mmCIF file of C-alpha atoms in Angstrom:
data_model
loop_
_atom_site.group_PDB
_atom_site.id
_atom_site.type_symbol
_atom_site.label_atom_id
_atom_site.label_comp_id
_atom_site.label_asym_id
_atom_site.label_seq_id
_atom_site.Cartn_x
_atom_site.Cartn_y
_atom_site.Cartn_z
ATOM 1 C CA UNK A 1 124.007 133.393 173.671
ATOM 2 C CA UNK A 2 126.398 133.336 175.884
ATOM 3 C CA UNK A 3 129.841 131.147 174.925
ATOM 4 C CA UNK A 4 129.734 129.655 179.067
ATOM 5 C CA UNK A 5 126.773 128.917 180.930
ATOM 6 C CA UNK A 6 126.326 128.173 184.101
ATOM 7 C CA UNK A 7 123.505 128.039 186.730
ATOM 8 C CA UNK A 8 124.312 130.982 189.126
ATOM 9 C CA UNK A 9 121.905 129.017 192.050
ATOM 10 C CA UNK A 10 122.592 128.973 195.267
ATOM 11 C CA UNK A 11 122.293 125.299 195.396
ATOM 12 C CA UNK A 12 121.276 124.433 199.215
ATOM 13 C CA UNK A 13 122.344 120.390 199.982
ATOM 14 C CA UNK A 14 123.190 119.485 203.501
ATOM 15 C CA UNK A 15 126.328 118.066 204.621
ATOM 16 C CA UNK A 16 127.836 114.951 203.289
ATOM 17 C CA UNK A 17 125.999 115.287 199.638
ATOM 18 C CA UNK A 18 127.080 114.610 196.513
ATOM 19 C CA UNK A 19 127.427 118.203 194.529
ATOM 20 C CA UNK A 20 127.459 118.766 190.935
ATOM 21 C CA UNK A 21 128.304 121.752 189.649
ATOM 22 C CA UNK A 22 127.021 122.693 185.138
ATOM 23 C CA UNK A 23 128.348 124.077 182.429
ATOM 24 C CA UNK A 24 127.547 124.626 179.419
ATOM 25 C CA UNK A 25 129.335 126.068 175.982
ATOM 26 C CA UNK A 26 129.529 127.434 172.882
ATOM 27 C CA UNK A 27 132.659 127.111 171.753
ATOM 28 C CA UNK A 28 133.567 124.566 169.829
ATOM 29 C CA UNK A 29 137.832 125.862 170.345
ATOM 30 C CA UNK A 30 137.645 125.396 173.697
ATOM 31 C CA UNK A 31 141.027 122.511 174.625
ATOM 32 C CA UNK A 32 141.348 123.304 178.611
ATOM 33 C CA UNK A 33 138.884 123.304 181.179
ATOM 34 C CA UNK A 34 139.307 124.490 185.162
ATOM 35 C CA UNK A 35 136.783 124.759 187.983
ATOM 36 C CA UNK A 36 137.482 127.494 189.835
ATOM 37 C CA UNK A 37 136.459 128.512 193.587
ATOM 38 C CA UNK A 38 135.479 131.903 195.123
ATOM 39 C CA UNK A 39 135.288 131.846 198.707
ATOM 40 C CA UNK A 40 132.673 135.823 200.028
ATOM 41 C CA UNK A 41 135.330 137.946 199.246
ATOM 42 C CA UNK A 42 138.608 136.401 197.836
ATOM 43 C CA UNK A 43 139.480 135.469 194.125
ATOM 44 C CA UNK A 44 139.126 132.494 192.374
ATOM 45 C CA UNK A 45 142.017 129.923 193.930
ATOM 46 C CA UNK A 46 142.220 127.409 191.105
ATOM 47 C CA UNK A 47 140.803 123.598 192.358
ATOM 48 C CA UNK A 48 141.014 121.243 189.064
ATOM 49 C CA UNK A 49 141.743 121.950 185.284
ATOM 50 C CA UNK A 50 141.086 118.951 182.228
ATOM 51 C CA UNK A 51 142.761 119.269 179.102
ATOM 52 C CA UNK A 52 139.882 117.568 176.955
ATOM 53 C CA UNK A 53 137.538 115.145 177.129
ATOM 54 C CA UNK A 54 137.847 112.900 180.194
ATOM 55 C CA UNK A 55 137.725 112.760 183.386
ATOM 56 C CA UNK A 56 140.474 113.987 186.719
ATOM 57 C CA UNK A 57 140.105 113.161 190.058
ATOM 58 C CA UNK A 58 141.561 115.130 193.511
ATOM 59 C CA UNK A 59 140.209 113.772 196.805
ATOM 60 C CA UNK A 60 136.859 114.522 196.908
ATOM 61 C CA UNK A 61 136.690 116.570 193.537
ATOM 62 C CA UNK A 62 136.362 115.413 189.604
ATOM 63 C CA UNK A 63 135.631 116.983 187.804
ATOM 64 C CA UNK A 64 134.274 115.305 184.342
ATOM 65 C CA UNK A 65 134.311 117.272 180.425
ATOM 66 C CA UNK A 66 132.818 116.124 177.396
ATOM 67 C CA UNK A 67 133.465 117.482 174.825
ATOM 68 C CA UNK A 68 130.874 115.890 171.756
ATOM 69 C CA UNK A 69 128.542 117.482 174.392
ATOM 70 C CA UNK A 70 130.384 121.189 175.421
ATOM 71 C CA UNK A 71 128.968 119.680 179.060
ATOM 72 C CA UNK A 72 131.590 120.127 182.524
ATOM 73 C CA UNK A 73 130.972 118.601 185.260
ATOM 74 C CA UNK A 74 132.841 119.121 189.129
ATOM 75 C CA UNK A 75 131.849 116.821 191.905
ATOM 76 C CA UNK A 76 132.171 116.774 195.037
ATOM 77 C CA UNK A 77 131.819 114.134 197.845
ATOM 78 C CA UNK A 78 131.029 114.405 200.873
ATOM 79 C CA UNK A 79 130.314 117.437 200.995
ATOM 80 C CA UNK A 80 131.429 119.968 203.979
ATOM 81 C CA UNK A 81 130.913 123.646 204.845
ATOM 82 C CA UNK A 82 134.115 124.430 203.615
ATOM 83 C CA UNK A 83 132.880 124.252 200.751
ATOM 84 C CA UNK A 84 130.647 126.867 201.332
ATOM 85 C CA UNK A 85 131.119 129.170 197.893
ATOM 86 C CA UNK A 86 130.903 130.270 194.892
ATOM 87 C CA UNK A 87 131.993 127.533 192.170
ATOM 88 C CA UNK A 88 132.944 129.345 189.022
ATOM 89 C CA UNK A 89 133.904 127.072 186.012
ATOM 90 C CA UNK A 90 136.480 128.333 182.940
ATOM 91 C CA UNK A 91 138.128 127.178 179.664
ATOM 92 C CA UNK A 92 139.985 128.329 177.701
ATOM 93 C CA UNK A 93 141.309 127.540 173.395
ATOM 94 C CA UNK A 94 145.085 128.198 174.290
ATOM 95 C CA UNK A 95 146.896 128.374 170.838
ATOM 96 C CA UNK A 96 149.755 130.207 172.569
ATOM 97 C CA UNK A 97 150.970 132.709 174.037
ATOM 98 C CA UNK A 98 148.266 134.582 176.840
ATOM 99 C CA UNK A 99 145.090 132.396 177.627
ATOM 100 C CA UNK A 100 142.519 133.869 177.118
ATOM 101 C CA UNK A 101 139.935 132.883 179.697
ATOM 102 C CA UNK A 102 136.631 132.897 179.315
ATOM 103 C CA UNK A 103 134.631 131.885 183.049
ATOM 104 C CA UNK A 104 130.897 131.274 183.618
ATOM 105 C CA UNK A 105 128.995 133.629 185.801
ATOM 106 C CA UNK A 106 129.513 131.159 189.201
ATOM 107 C CA UNK A 107 127.064 128.881 191.301
ATOM 108 C CA UNK A 108 126.915 129.715 194.909
ATOM 109 C CA UNK A 109 126.473 126.324 197.388
ATOM 110 C CA UNK A 110 125.282 125.721 200.429
ATOM 111 C CA UNK A 111 126.989 123.325 202.598
ATOM 112 C CA UNK A 112 124.104 122.784 205.820
ATOM 113 C CA UNK A 113 125.850 121.647 208.806
ATOM 114 C CA UNK B 1 152.340 134.761 202.519
ATOM 115 C CA UNK B 2 150.407 136.455 199.975
ATOM 116 C CA UNK B 3 151.792 135.328 197.188
ATOM 117 C CA UNK B 4 149.136 138.005 194.656
ATOM 118 C CA UNK B 5 148.993 141.400 196.860
ATOM 119 C CA UNK B 6 146.277 144.110 195.747
ATOM 120 C CA UNK B 7 145.670 147.127 197.309
ATOM 121 C CA UNK B 8 143.431 148.753 198.280
ATOM 122 C CA UNK B 9 140.731 145.610 199.242
ATOM 123 C CA UNK B 10 138.473 148.284 198.994
ATOM 124 C CA UNK B 11 137.975 151.551 197.832
ATOM 125 C CA UNK B 12 135.096 153.945 197.539
ATOM 126 C CA UNK B 13 135.517 156.550 194.962
ATOM 127 C CA UNK B 14 133.731 159.833 193.431
ATOM 128 C CA UNK B 15 131.603 160.010 190.332
ATOM 129 C CA UNK B 16 134.147 161.268 187.267
ATOM 130 C CA UNK B 17 137.388 161.404 190.776
ATOM 131 C CA UNK B 18 139.905 159.342 189.122
ATOM 132 C CA UNK B 19 141.279 156.222 191.342
ATOM 133 C CA UNK B 20 144.474 153.501 191.036
ATOM 134 C CA UNK B 21 143.948 150.363 191.691
ATOM 135 C CA UNK B 22 147.729 147.935 192.968
ATOM 136 C CA UNK B 23 148.412 144.483 192.783
ATOM 137 C CA UNK B 24 152.112 144.002 193.968
ATOM 138 C CA UNK B 25 153.443 140.138 193.597
ATOM 139 C CA UNK B 26 156.275 138.179 194.625
ATOM 140 C CA UNK B 27 156.464 134.981 191.954
ATOM 141 C CA UNK B 28 157.818 136.602 189.557
ATOM 142 C CA UNK B 29 155.813 136.136 187.040
ATOM 143 C CA UNK B 30 155.808 137.221 183.835
ATOM 144 C CA UNK B 31 151.936 137.657 182.712
ATOM 145 C CA UNK B 32 149.704 139.721 184.281
ATOM 146 C CA UNK B 33 145.677 140.387 184.291
ATOM 147 C CA UNK B 34 143.040 142.937 185.728
ATOM 148 C CA UNK B 35 139.961 141.345 185.044
ATOM 149 C CA UNK B 36 136.345 143.417 186.565
ATOM 150 C CA UNK B 37 134.167 141.702 187.757
ATOM 151 C CA UNK B 38 130.593 142.495 188.827
ATOM 152 C CA UNK B 39 127.776 141.173 191.184
ATOM 153 C CA UNK B 40 126.914 137.675 190.147
ATOM 154 C CA UNK B 41 128.290 137.830 186.397
ATOM 155 C CA UNK B 42 131.756 136.193 185.905
ATOM 156 C CA UNK B 43 135.222 137.755 184.983
ATOM 157 C CA UNK B 44 135.684 140.132 182.170
ATOM 158 C CA UNK B 45 139.253 140.588 180.936
ATOM 159 C CA UNK B 46 140.291 143.431 180.559
ATOM 160 C CA UNK B 47 143.420 143.528 179.419
ATOM 161 C CA UNK B 48 147.067 142.040 180.121
ATOM 162 C CA UNK B 49 151.060 141.944 180.757
ATOM 163 C CA UNK B 50 153.037 139.275 179.209
ATOM 164 C CA UNK B 51 156.211 141.429 180.550
ATOM 165 C CA UNK B 52 156.990 144.687 179.405
ATOM 166 C CA UNK B 53 153.585 143.961 175.665
ATOM 167 C CA UNK B 54 150.705 145.309 176.895
ATOM 168 C CA UNK B 55 148.005 144.322 175.661
ATOM 169 C CA UNK B 56 144.105 145.954 175.786
ATOM 170 C CA UNK B 57 140.592 143.723 174.814
ATOM 171 C CA UNK B 58 138.867 144.848 172.098
ATOM 172 C CA UNK B 59 136.158 145.362 174.133
ATOM 173 C CA UNK B 60 137.452 147.616 177.554
ATOM 174 C CA UNK B 61 136.550 151.169 177.736
ATOM 175 C CA UNK B 62 139.707 154.228 177.311
ATOM 176 C CA UNK B 63 138.564 155.082 180.584
ATOM 177 C CA UNK B 64 140.807 152.501 181.909
ATOM 178 C CA UNK B 65 144.634 152.173 182.210
ATOM 179 C CA UNK B 66 146.758 150.196 182.786
ATOM 180 C CA UNK B 67 150.879 150.545 184.154
ATOM 181 C CA UNK B 68 153.500 147.940 184.976
ATOM 182 C CA UNK B 69 156.655 149.653 186.019
ATOM 183 C CA UNK B 70 158.409 146.281 187.058
ATOM 184 C CA UNK B 71 158.305 143.021 186.773
ATOM 185 C CA UNK B 72 156.260 143.531 190.547
ATOM 186 C CA UNK B 73 153.539 145.913 190.071
ATOM 187 C CA UNK B 74 151.019 146.564 187.616
ATOM 188 C CA UNK B 75 148.515 149.433 189.069
ATOM 189 C CA UNK B 76 144.547 150.015 187.099
ATOM 190 C CA UNK B 77 144.161 153.351 186.622
ATOM 191 C CA UNK B 78 139.735 154.594 185.596
ATOM 192 C CA UNK B 79 140.391 158.165 183.881
ATOM 193 C CA UNK B 80 136.937 159.057 184.749
ATOM 194 C CA UNK B 81 134.928 156.563 186.861
ATOM 195 C CA UNK B 82 131.379 155.704 186.673
ATOM 196 C CA UNK B 83 128.195 154.653 188.287
ATOM 197 C CA UNK B 84 129.092 151.833 186.192
ATOM 198 C CA UNK B 85 133.026 150.625 187.214
ATOM 199 C CA UNK B 86 132.317 149.711 190.534
ATOM 200 C CA UNK B 87 132.573 145.814 190.836
ATOM 201 C CA UNK B 88 135.540 143.735 192.222
ATOM 202 C CA UNK B 89 138.765 144.008 190.355
ATOM 203 C CA UNK B 90 141.166 140.911 190.335
ATOM 204 C CA UNK B 91 144.932 140.750 189.492
ATOM 205 C CA UNK B 92 146.138 137.777 188.507
ATOM 206 C CA UNK B 93 149.656 136.541 186.914
ATOM 207 C CA UNK B 94 150.735 134.076 185.566
ATOM 208 C CA UNK B 95 154.069 132.449 185.103
ATOM 209 C CA UNK B 96 154.206 132.556 181.347
ATOM 210 C CA UNK B 97 152.965 130.455 178.226
ATOM 211 C CA UNK B 98 154.086 126.800 178.532
ATOM 212 C CA UNK B 99 154.757 124.441 175.224
ATOM 213 C CA UNK B 100 152.403 122.216 177.003
ATOM 214 C CA UNK B 101 150.415 124.085 177.734
ATOM 215 C CA UNK B 102 148.448 127.539 179.330
ATOM 216 C CA UNK B 103 149.282 127.879 182.975
ATOM 217 C CA UNK B 104 147.749 128.914 186.283
ATOM 218 C CA UNK B 105 147.053 131.464 187.186
ATOM 219 C CA UNK B 106 147.198 133.247 190.022
ATOM 220 C CA UNK B 107 144.332 136.017 191.456
ATOM 221 C CA UNK B 108 144.453 138.459 194.404
ATOM 222 C CA UNK B 109 142.131 138.762 196.712
ATOM 223 C CA UNK B 110 140.842 142.042 194.827
ATOM 224 C CA UNK B 111 139.224 145.439 195.503
ATOM 225 C CA UNK B 112 135.868 146.414 195.806
ATOM 226 C CA UNK B 113 135.721 149.576 194.247
ATOM 227 C CA UNK B 114 131.805 152.135 194.996
ATOM 228 C CA UNK B 115 131.831 155.144 193.351
ATOM 229 C CA UNK B 116 129.452 157.026 194.720
#
């Protein structure tokens, strides 16, 4: 079993839709949870960063963490064609020192105008 | 302005011919990482530097080496590339471990390596 599972998609939605992207994980040591956006032929770019359980909102994006279920989500409201990209969840236990980040495989999202 | 620069963006090499990928940063970050990302797969950490201290992941093949001559530059050397080494290679930097938790990693655009 992989430490982090993420549905690869592709996920295709009409412009303006609410998008829900999800990851499950098995390592209960993970404490910090991140979502990266990766456009085609580009490096990942950090979107959201949360610690422990709860919600965090940033504009049209909401990150949700449920540690009891080992489940994290990213919601995109009023999706735009510019949101079309691959979204990678990532997480780390971080006990000091460098970050050993474990990534999901990414979900490819296409927002159709 | 580009903060993490990777050169070249595309690299074609022959089976067994050594190749070097380069990463430079203008952020003056202490930590630099090298990841390998194959198509539709998660980025896989190969190794990282904290300042001059080199840390190899346990499952990184010996075929992969790295050098960091100064804070700004880091190189990935593949001594004898095989077909299975064809991938996107991502460099990332980070200021350094924070007291309150990990910091943001900044990724470069990647170098796509093709092995013929």
